[in-house]
Short mmCIF file of C-alpha atoms in Angstrom, two decimals:
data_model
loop_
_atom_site.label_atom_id
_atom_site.label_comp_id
_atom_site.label_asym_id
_atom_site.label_seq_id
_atom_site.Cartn_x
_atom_site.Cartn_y
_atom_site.Cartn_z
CA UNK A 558 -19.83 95.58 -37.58
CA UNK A 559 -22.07 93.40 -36.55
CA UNK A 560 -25.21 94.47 -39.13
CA UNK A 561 -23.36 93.77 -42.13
CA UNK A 562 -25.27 91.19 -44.31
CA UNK A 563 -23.74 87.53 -44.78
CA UNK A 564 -24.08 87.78 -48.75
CA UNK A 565 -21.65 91.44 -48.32
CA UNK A 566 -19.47 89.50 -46.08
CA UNK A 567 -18.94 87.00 -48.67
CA UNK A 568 -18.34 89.25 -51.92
CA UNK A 569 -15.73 90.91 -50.02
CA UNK A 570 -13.19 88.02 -50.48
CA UNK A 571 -14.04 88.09 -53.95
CA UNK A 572 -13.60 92.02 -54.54
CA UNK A 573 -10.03 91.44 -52.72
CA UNK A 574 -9.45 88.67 -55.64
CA UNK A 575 -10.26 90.39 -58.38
CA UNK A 576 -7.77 93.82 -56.83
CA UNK A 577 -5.21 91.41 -56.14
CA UNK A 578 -4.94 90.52 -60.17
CA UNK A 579 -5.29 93.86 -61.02
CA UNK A 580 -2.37 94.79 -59.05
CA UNK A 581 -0.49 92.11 -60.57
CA UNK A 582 -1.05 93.07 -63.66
CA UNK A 583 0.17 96.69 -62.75
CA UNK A 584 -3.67 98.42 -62.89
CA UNK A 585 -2.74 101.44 -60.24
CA UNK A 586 -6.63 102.37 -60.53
CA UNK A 587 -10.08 101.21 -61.42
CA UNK A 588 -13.66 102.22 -61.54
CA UNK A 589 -16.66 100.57 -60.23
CA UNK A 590 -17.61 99.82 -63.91
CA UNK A 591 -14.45 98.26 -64.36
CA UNK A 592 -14.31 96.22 -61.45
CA UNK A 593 -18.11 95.09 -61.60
CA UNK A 594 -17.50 94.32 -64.97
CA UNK A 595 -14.84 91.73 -63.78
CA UNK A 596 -16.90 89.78 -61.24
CA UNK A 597 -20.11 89.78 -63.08
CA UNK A 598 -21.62 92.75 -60.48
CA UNK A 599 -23.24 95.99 -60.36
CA UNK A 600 -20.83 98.70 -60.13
CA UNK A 601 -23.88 99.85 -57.54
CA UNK A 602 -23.36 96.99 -55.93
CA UNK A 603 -20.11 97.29 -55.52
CA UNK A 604 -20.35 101.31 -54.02
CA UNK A 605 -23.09 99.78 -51.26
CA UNK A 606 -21.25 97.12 -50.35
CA UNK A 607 -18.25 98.41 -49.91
CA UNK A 608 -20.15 101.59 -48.00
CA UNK A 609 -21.03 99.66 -45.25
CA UNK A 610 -17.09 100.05 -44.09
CA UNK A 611 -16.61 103.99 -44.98
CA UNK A 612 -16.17 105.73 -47.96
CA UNK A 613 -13.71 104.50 -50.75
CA UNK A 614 -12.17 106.35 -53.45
CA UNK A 615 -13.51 109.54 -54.88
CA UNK A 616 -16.57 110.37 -57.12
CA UNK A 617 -15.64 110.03 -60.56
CA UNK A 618 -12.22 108.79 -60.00
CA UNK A 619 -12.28 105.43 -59.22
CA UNK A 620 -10.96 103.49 -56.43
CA UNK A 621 -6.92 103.45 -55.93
CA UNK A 622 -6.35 99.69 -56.45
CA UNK A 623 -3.48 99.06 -53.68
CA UNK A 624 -5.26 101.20 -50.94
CA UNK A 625 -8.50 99.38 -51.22
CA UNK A 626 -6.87 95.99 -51.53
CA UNK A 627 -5.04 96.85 -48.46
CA UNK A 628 -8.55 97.61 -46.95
CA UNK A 629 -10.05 95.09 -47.49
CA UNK A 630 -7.34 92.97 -46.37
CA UNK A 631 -7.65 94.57 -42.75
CA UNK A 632 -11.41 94.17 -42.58
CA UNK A 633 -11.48 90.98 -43.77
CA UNK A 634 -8.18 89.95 -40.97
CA UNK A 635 -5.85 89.30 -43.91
CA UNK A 636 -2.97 91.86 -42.00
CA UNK A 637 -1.58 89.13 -40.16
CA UNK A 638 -1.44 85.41 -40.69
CA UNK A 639 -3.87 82.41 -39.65
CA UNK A 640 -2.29 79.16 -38.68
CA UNK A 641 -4.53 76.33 -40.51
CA UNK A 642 -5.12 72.91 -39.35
CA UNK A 643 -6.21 69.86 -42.25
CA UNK A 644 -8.02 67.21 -41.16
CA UNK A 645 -7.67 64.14 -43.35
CA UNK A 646 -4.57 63.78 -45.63
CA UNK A 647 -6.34 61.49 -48.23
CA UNK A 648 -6.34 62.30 -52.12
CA UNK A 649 -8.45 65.55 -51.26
CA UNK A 650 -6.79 66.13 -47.80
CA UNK A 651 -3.33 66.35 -49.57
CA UNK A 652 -4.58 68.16 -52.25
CA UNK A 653 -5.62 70.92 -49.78
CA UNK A 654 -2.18 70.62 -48.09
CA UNK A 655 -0.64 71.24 -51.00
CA UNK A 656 -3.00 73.92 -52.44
CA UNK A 657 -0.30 77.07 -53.17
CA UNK A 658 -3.21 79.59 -53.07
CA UNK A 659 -3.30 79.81 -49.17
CA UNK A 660 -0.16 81.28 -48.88
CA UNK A 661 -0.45 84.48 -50.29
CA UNK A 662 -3.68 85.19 -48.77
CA UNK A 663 -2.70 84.89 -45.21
CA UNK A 664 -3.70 81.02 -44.32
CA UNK A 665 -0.81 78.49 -43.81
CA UNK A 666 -1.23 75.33 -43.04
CA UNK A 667 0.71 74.47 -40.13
CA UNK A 668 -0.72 70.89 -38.97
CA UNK A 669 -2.34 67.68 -40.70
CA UNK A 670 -4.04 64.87 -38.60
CA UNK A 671 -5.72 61.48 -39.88
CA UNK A 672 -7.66 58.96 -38.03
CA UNK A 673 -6.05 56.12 -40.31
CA UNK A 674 -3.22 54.83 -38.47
CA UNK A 675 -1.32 53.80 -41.95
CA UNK A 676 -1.50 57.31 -42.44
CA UNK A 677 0.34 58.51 -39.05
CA UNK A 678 3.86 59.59 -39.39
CA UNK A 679 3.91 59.87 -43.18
CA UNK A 680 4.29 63.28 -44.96
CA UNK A 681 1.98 64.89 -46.49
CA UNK A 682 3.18 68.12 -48.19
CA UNK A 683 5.76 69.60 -45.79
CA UNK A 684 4.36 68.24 -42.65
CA UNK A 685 4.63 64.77 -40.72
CA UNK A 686 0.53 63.48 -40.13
CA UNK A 687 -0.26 63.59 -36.70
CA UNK A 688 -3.02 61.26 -34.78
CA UNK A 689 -5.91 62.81 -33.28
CA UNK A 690 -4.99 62.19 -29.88
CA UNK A 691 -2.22 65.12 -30.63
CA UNK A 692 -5.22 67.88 -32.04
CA UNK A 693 -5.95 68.91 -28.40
CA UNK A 694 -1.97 70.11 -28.04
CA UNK A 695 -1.47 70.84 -31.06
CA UNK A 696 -3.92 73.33 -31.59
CA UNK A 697 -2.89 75.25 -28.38
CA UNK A 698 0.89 75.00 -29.23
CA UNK A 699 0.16 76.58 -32.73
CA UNK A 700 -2.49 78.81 -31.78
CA UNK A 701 -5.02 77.36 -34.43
CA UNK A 702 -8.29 78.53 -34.67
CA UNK A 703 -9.04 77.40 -38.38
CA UNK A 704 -9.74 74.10 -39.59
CA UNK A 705 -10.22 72.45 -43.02
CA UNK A 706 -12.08 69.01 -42.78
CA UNK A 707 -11.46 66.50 -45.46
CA UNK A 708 -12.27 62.72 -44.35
CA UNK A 709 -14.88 60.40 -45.16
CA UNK A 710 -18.41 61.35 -44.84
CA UNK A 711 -19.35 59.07 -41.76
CA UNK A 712 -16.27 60.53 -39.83
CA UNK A 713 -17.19 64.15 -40.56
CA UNK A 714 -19.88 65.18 -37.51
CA UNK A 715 -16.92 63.62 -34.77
CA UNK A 716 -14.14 65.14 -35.95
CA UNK A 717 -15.97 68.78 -36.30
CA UNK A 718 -16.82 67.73 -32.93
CA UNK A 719 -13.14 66.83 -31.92
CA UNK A 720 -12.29 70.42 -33.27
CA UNK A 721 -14.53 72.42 -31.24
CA UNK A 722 -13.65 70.76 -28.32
CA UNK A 723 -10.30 71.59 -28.73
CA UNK A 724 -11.05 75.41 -29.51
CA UNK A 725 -11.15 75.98 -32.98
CA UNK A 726 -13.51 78.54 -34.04
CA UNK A 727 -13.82 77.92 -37.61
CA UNK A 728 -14.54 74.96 -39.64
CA UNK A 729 -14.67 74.59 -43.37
CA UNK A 730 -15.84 71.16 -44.37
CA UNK A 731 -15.19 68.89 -47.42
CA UNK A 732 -17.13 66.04 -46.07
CA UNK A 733 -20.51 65.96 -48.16
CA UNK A 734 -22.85 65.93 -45.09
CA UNK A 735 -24.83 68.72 -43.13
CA UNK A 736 -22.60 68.93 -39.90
CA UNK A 737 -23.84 70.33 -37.17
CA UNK A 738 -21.56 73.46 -34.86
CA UNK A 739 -22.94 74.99 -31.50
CA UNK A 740 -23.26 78.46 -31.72
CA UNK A 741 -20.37 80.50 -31.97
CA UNK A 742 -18.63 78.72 -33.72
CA UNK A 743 -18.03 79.35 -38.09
CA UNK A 744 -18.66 76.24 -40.83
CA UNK A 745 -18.57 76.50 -44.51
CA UNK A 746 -18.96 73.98 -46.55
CA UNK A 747 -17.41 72.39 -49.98
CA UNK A 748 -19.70 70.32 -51.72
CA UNK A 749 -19.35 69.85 -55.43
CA UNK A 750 -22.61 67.62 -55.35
CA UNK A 751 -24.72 70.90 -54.48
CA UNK A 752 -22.66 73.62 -56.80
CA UNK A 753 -23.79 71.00 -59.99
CA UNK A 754 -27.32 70.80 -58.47
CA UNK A 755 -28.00 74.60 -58.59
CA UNK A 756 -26.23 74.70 -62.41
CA UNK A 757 -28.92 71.61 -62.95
CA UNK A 758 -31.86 73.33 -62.16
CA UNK A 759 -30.75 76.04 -64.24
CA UNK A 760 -30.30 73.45 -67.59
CA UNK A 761 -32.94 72.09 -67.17
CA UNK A 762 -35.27 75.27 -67.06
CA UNK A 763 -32.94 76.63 -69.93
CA UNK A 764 -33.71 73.50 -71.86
CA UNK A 765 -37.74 74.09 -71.59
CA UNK A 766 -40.16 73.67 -68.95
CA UNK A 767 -41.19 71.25 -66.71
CA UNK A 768 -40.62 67.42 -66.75
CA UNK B 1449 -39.67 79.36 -62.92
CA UNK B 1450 -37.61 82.02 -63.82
CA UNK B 1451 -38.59 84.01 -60.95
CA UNK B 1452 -37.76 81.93 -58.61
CA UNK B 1453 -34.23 83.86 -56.32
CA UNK B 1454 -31.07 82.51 -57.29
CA UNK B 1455 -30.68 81.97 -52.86
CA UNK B 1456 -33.79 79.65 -53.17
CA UNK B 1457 -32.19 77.81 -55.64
CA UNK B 1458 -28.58 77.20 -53.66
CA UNK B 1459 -30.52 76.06 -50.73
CA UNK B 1460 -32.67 72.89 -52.46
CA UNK B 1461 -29.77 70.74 -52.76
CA UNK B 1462 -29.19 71.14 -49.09
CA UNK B 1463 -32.52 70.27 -48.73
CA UNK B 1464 -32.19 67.38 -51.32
CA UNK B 1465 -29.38 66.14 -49.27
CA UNK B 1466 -30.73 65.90 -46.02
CA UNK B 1467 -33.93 64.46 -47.22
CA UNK B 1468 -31.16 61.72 -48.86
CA UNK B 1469 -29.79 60.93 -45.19
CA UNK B 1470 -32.80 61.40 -43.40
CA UNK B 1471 -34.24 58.41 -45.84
CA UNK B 1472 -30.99 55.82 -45.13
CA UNK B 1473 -32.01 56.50 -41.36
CA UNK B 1474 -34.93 55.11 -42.29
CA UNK B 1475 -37.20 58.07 -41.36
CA UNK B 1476 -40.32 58.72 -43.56
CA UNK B 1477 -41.75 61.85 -42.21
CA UNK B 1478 -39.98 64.90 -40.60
CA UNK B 1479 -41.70 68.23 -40.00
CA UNK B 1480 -40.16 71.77 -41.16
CA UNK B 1481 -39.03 71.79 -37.79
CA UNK B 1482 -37.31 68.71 -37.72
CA UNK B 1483 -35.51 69.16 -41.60
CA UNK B 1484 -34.49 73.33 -40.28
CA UNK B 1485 -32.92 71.88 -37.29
CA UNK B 1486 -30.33 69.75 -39.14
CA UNK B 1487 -30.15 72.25 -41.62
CA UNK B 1488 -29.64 75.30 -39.38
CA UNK B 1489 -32.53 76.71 -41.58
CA UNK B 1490 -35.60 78.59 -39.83
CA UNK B 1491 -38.68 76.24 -40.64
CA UNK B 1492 -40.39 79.13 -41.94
CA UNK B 1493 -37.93 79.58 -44.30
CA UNK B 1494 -37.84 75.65 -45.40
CA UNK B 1495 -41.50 75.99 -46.16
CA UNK B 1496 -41.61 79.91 -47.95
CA UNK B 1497 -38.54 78.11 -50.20
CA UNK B 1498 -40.78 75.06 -50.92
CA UNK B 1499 -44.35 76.95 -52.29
CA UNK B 1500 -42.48 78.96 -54.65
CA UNK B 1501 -42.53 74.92 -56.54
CA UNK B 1502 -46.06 73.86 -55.15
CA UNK B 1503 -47.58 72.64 -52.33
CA UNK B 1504 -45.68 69.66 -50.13
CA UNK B 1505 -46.71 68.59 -46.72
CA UNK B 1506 -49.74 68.46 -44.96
CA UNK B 1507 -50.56 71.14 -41.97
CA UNK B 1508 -49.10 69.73 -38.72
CA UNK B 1509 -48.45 66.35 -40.75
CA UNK B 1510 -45.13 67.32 -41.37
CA UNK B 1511 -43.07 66.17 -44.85
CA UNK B 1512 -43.43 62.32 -46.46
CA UNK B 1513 -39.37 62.37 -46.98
CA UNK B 1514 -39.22 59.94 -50.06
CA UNK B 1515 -41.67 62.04 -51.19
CA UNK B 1516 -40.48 65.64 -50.96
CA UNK B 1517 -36.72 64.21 -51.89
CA UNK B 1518 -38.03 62.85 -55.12
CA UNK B 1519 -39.84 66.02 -55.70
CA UNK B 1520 -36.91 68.33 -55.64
CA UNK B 1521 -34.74 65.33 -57.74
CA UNK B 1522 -36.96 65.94 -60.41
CA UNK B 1523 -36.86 70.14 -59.93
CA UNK B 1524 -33.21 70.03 -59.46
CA UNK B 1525 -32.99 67.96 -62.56
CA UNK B 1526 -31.72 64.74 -61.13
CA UNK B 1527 -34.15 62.22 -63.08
CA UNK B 1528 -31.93 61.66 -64.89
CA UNK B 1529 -27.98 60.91 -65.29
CA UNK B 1530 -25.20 64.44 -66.30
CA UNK B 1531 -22.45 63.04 -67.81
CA UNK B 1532 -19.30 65.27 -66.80
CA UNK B 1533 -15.91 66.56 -68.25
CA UNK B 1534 -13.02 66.95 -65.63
CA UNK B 1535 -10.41 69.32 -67.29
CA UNK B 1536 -7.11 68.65 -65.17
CA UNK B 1537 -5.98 65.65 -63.74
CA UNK B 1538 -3.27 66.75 -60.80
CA UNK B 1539 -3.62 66.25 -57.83
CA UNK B 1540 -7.52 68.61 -56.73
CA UNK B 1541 -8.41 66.23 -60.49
CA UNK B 1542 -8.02 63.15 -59.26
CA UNK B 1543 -9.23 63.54 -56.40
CA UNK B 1544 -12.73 65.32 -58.05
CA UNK B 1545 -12.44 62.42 -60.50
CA UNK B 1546 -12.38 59.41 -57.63
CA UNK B 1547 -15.06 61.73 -55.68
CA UNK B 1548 -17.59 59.00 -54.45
CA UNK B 1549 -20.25 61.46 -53.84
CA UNK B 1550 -21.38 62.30 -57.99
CA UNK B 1551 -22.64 58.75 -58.17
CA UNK B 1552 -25.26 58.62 -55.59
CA UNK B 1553 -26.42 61.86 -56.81
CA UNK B 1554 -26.66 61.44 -60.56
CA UNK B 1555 -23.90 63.04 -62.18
CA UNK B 1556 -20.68 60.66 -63.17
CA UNK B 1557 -17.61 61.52 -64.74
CA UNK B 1558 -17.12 60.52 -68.67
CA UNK B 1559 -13.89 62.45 -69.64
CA UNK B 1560 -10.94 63.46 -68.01
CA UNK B 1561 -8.65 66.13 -69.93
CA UNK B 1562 -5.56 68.02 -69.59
CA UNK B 1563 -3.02 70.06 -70.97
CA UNK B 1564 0.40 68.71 -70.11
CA UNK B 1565 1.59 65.75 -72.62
CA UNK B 1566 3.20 64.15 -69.69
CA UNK B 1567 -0.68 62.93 -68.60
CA UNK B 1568 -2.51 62.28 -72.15
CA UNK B 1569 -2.42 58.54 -72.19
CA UNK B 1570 -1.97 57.80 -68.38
CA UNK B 1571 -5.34 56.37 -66.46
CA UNK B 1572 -7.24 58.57 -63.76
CA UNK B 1573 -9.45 56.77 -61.78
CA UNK B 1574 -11.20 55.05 -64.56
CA UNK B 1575 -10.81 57.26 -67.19
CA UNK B 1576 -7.81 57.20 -69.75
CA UNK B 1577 -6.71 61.26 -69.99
CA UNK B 1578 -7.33 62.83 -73.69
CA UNK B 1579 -5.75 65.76 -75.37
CA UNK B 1580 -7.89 69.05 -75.05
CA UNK B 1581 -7.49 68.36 -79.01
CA UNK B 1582 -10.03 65.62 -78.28
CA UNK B 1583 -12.66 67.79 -76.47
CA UNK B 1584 -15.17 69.26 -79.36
CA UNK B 1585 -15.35 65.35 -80.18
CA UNK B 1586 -15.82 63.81 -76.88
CA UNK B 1587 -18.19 66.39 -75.54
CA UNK B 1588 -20.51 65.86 -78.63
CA UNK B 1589 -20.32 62.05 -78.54
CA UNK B 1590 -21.04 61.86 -74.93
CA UNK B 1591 -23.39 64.50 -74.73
CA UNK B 1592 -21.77 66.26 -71.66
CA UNK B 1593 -22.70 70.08 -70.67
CA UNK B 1594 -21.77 69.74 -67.36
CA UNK B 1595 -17.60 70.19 -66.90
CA UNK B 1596 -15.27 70.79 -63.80
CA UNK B 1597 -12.33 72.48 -64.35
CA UNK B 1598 -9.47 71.84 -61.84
CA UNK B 1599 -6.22 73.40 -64.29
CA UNK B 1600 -3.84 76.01 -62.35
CA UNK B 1601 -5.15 79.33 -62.61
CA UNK B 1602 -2.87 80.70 -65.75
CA UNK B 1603 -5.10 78.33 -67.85
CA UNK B 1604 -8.39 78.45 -66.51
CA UNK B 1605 -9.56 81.12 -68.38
CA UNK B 1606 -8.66 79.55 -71.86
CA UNK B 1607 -9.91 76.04 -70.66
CA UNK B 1608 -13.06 77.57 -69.83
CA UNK B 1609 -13.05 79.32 -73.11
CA UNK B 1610 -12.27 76.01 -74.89
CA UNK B 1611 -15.31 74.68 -73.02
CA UNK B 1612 -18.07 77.24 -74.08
CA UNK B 1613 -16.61 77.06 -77.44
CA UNK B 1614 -17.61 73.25 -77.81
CA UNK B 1615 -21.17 74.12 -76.27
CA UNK B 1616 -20.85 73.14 -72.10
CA UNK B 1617 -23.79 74.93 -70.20
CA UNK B 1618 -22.23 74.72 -67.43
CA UNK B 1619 -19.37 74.95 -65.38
CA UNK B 1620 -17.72 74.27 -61.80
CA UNK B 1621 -14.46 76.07 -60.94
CA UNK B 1622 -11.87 75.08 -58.88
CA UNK B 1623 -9.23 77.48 -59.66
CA UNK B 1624 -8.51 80.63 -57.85
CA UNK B 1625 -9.42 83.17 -60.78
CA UNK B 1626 -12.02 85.26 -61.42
CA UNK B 1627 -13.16 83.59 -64.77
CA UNK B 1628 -15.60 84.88 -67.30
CA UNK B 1629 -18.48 83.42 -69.23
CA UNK B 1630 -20.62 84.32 -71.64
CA UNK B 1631 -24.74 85.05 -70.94
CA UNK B 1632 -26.58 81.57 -71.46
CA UNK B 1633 -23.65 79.69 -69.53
CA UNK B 1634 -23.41 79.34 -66.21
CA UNK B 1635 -20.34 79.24 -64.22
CA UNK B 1636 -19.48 78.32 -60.31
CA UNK B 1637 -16.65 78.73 -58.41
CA UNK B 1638 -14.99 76.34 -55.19
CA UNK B 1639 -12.27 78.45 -54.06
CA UNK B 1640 -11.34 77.44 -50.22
CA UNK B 1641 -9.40 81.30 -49.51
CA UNK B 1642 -12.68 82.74 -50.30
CA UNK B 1643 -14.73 80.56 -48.31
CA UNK B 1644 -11.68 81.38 -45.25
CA UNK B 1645 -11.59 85.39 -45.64
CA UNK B 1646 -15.20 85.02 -45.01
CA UNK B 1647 -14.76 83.41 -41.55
CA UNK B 1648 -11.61 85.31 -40.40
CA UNK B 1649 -13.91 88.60 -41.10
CA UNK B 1650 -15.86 87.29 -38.13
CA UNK B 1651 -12.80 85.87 -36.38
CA UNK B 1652 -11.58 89.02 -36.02
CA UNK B 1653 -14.79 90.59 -34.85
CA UNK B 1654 -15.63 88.26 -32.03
CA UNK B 1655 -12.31 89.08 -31.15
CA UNK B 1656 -13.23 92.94 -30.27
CA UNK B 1657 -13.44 95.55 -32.43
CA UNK B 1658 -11.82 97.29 -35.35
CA UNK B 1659 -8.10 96.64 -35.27
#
């Protein structure tokens, strides 16, 4: 699996999305058309990404909306559940805590640390904030290999560095700065700063020309 | 510019923000090398992504950073101030609202709106909330097309609706739907599940194998 572009890898999530309403709202089975026409995609697009993992519903008749929800699930390693660790339980931090869509998607978050001492021992959603010092047995006890990262900029690189340290394999960061992972090891970033950027350039070509 | 790939476009604001570090170290030149390094970028790449906007650098002289960062402020469309609408103030709201990093980067936050009564009236970070019965108004007096949208996912399609409908260009998603636009307005999505299901697909493959 190991040729499978980054940009298919990402859609995928999205394609499980968009069956995951449909099934809520009782859809038993939809075309390519149909669900391209939901996410703003090709129904081509669609058939060749989804080829890369075997062959999906049946020419002309559309794709069965549980079976290839529960598909994707298993490629994507949505069949069982992943044990999250939050870094950071500030306005953002404990927004993430509290966030209800992890839950039914197979991400629960199990642990929250801070570096702010005022901040150690207090809740934050259903969990008591730990101290760093506790990551290292913490993320062994609870078998954590995913990490969100929500503190202030100039703490981000060391605690992505306290993370891999301590084994965890993937990292997705809130802090606004380019932090750097060794190899083998998974970061994503959040950055609303770069999101409005690319919708910039965009409105300000739409408005007319150059400056 | 219309040519120019969508890709290209996601990656100069991660170019824009390194530059912006890079210059509060106080360094004035870096090389492709040097800027792909921190970036995790292929020089080759940094400098195919730059000529599709002109020439920058000199051979083997590497990149003037104030330079090249005030180049791509003006291509990304950062000469200048975006005045943004938040649409929910909860708890992912306030924190976008508070978010130190717009500032620095050109875009600040003029309106905060929601739906529940309960809110209109109160004060988020500097802002007093309005009625989405105030929006049409607020967006034409302070000139806003930029909006972030931060409501739970039963209303986010009709906020975004509401938006388009009083003439925002553009808009950044934070809730877990699928939302649609119409062609001319551009839409983005921060959904932290999607980013996830993208790493446990490869959490599960350095694992071993199909399950």
């Amino acid at each position: 699996m190991s040729e499978i572009p980054e940009v298919v890898v990402l859609r995928l999530p999205l394609y499980a999305r968009a069956l995951e309403l449909l099934r809520q709202e009782g859809v038993e089975v939809i075309s390519s058309q149909g669900l391209g026409a939901r996410l703003q995609v090709t129904p081509a697009q669609i058939r060749k990404d989804l080829s890369y993992f075997g062959r999906f519903g049946k020419q002309g008749r559309g794709y069965n909306v549980s079976g290839l929800l529960g598909e994707l699930r298993q490629i994507l390693g949505l069949d069982r559940e992943w044990p999250i660790a939050v870094v950071g339980v500030g306005r953002l931090g404990g927004a993430i805590i509290s966030y209800p869509g992890f839950g039914p998607h197979g991400f629960r978050v199990v642990a929250a640390f801070d570096t702010d001492p005022f901040q150690i021992g207090e809740r934050a959603g259903g969990l008591v904030v730990q101290s760093m010092d506790e990551l290292k047995s913490t993320v062994h006890e609870k078998g954590i290999e995913l990490a969100v990262v929500a503190v202030p900029p100039s703490q981000a690189q060391a605690v992505i560095d306290a993370l891999v340290d301590c084994g965890v394999k993937a990292i997705l960061n809130y802090a606004p700065v380019a932090a750097r992972v060794p190899q083998g090891v998974l970061l994503r970033e959040v950055d609303p700063v770069v999101s409005l950027q690319s919708m910039t350039f965009h409105l300000k070509s739409m408005r007319g020309g150059p400056s």
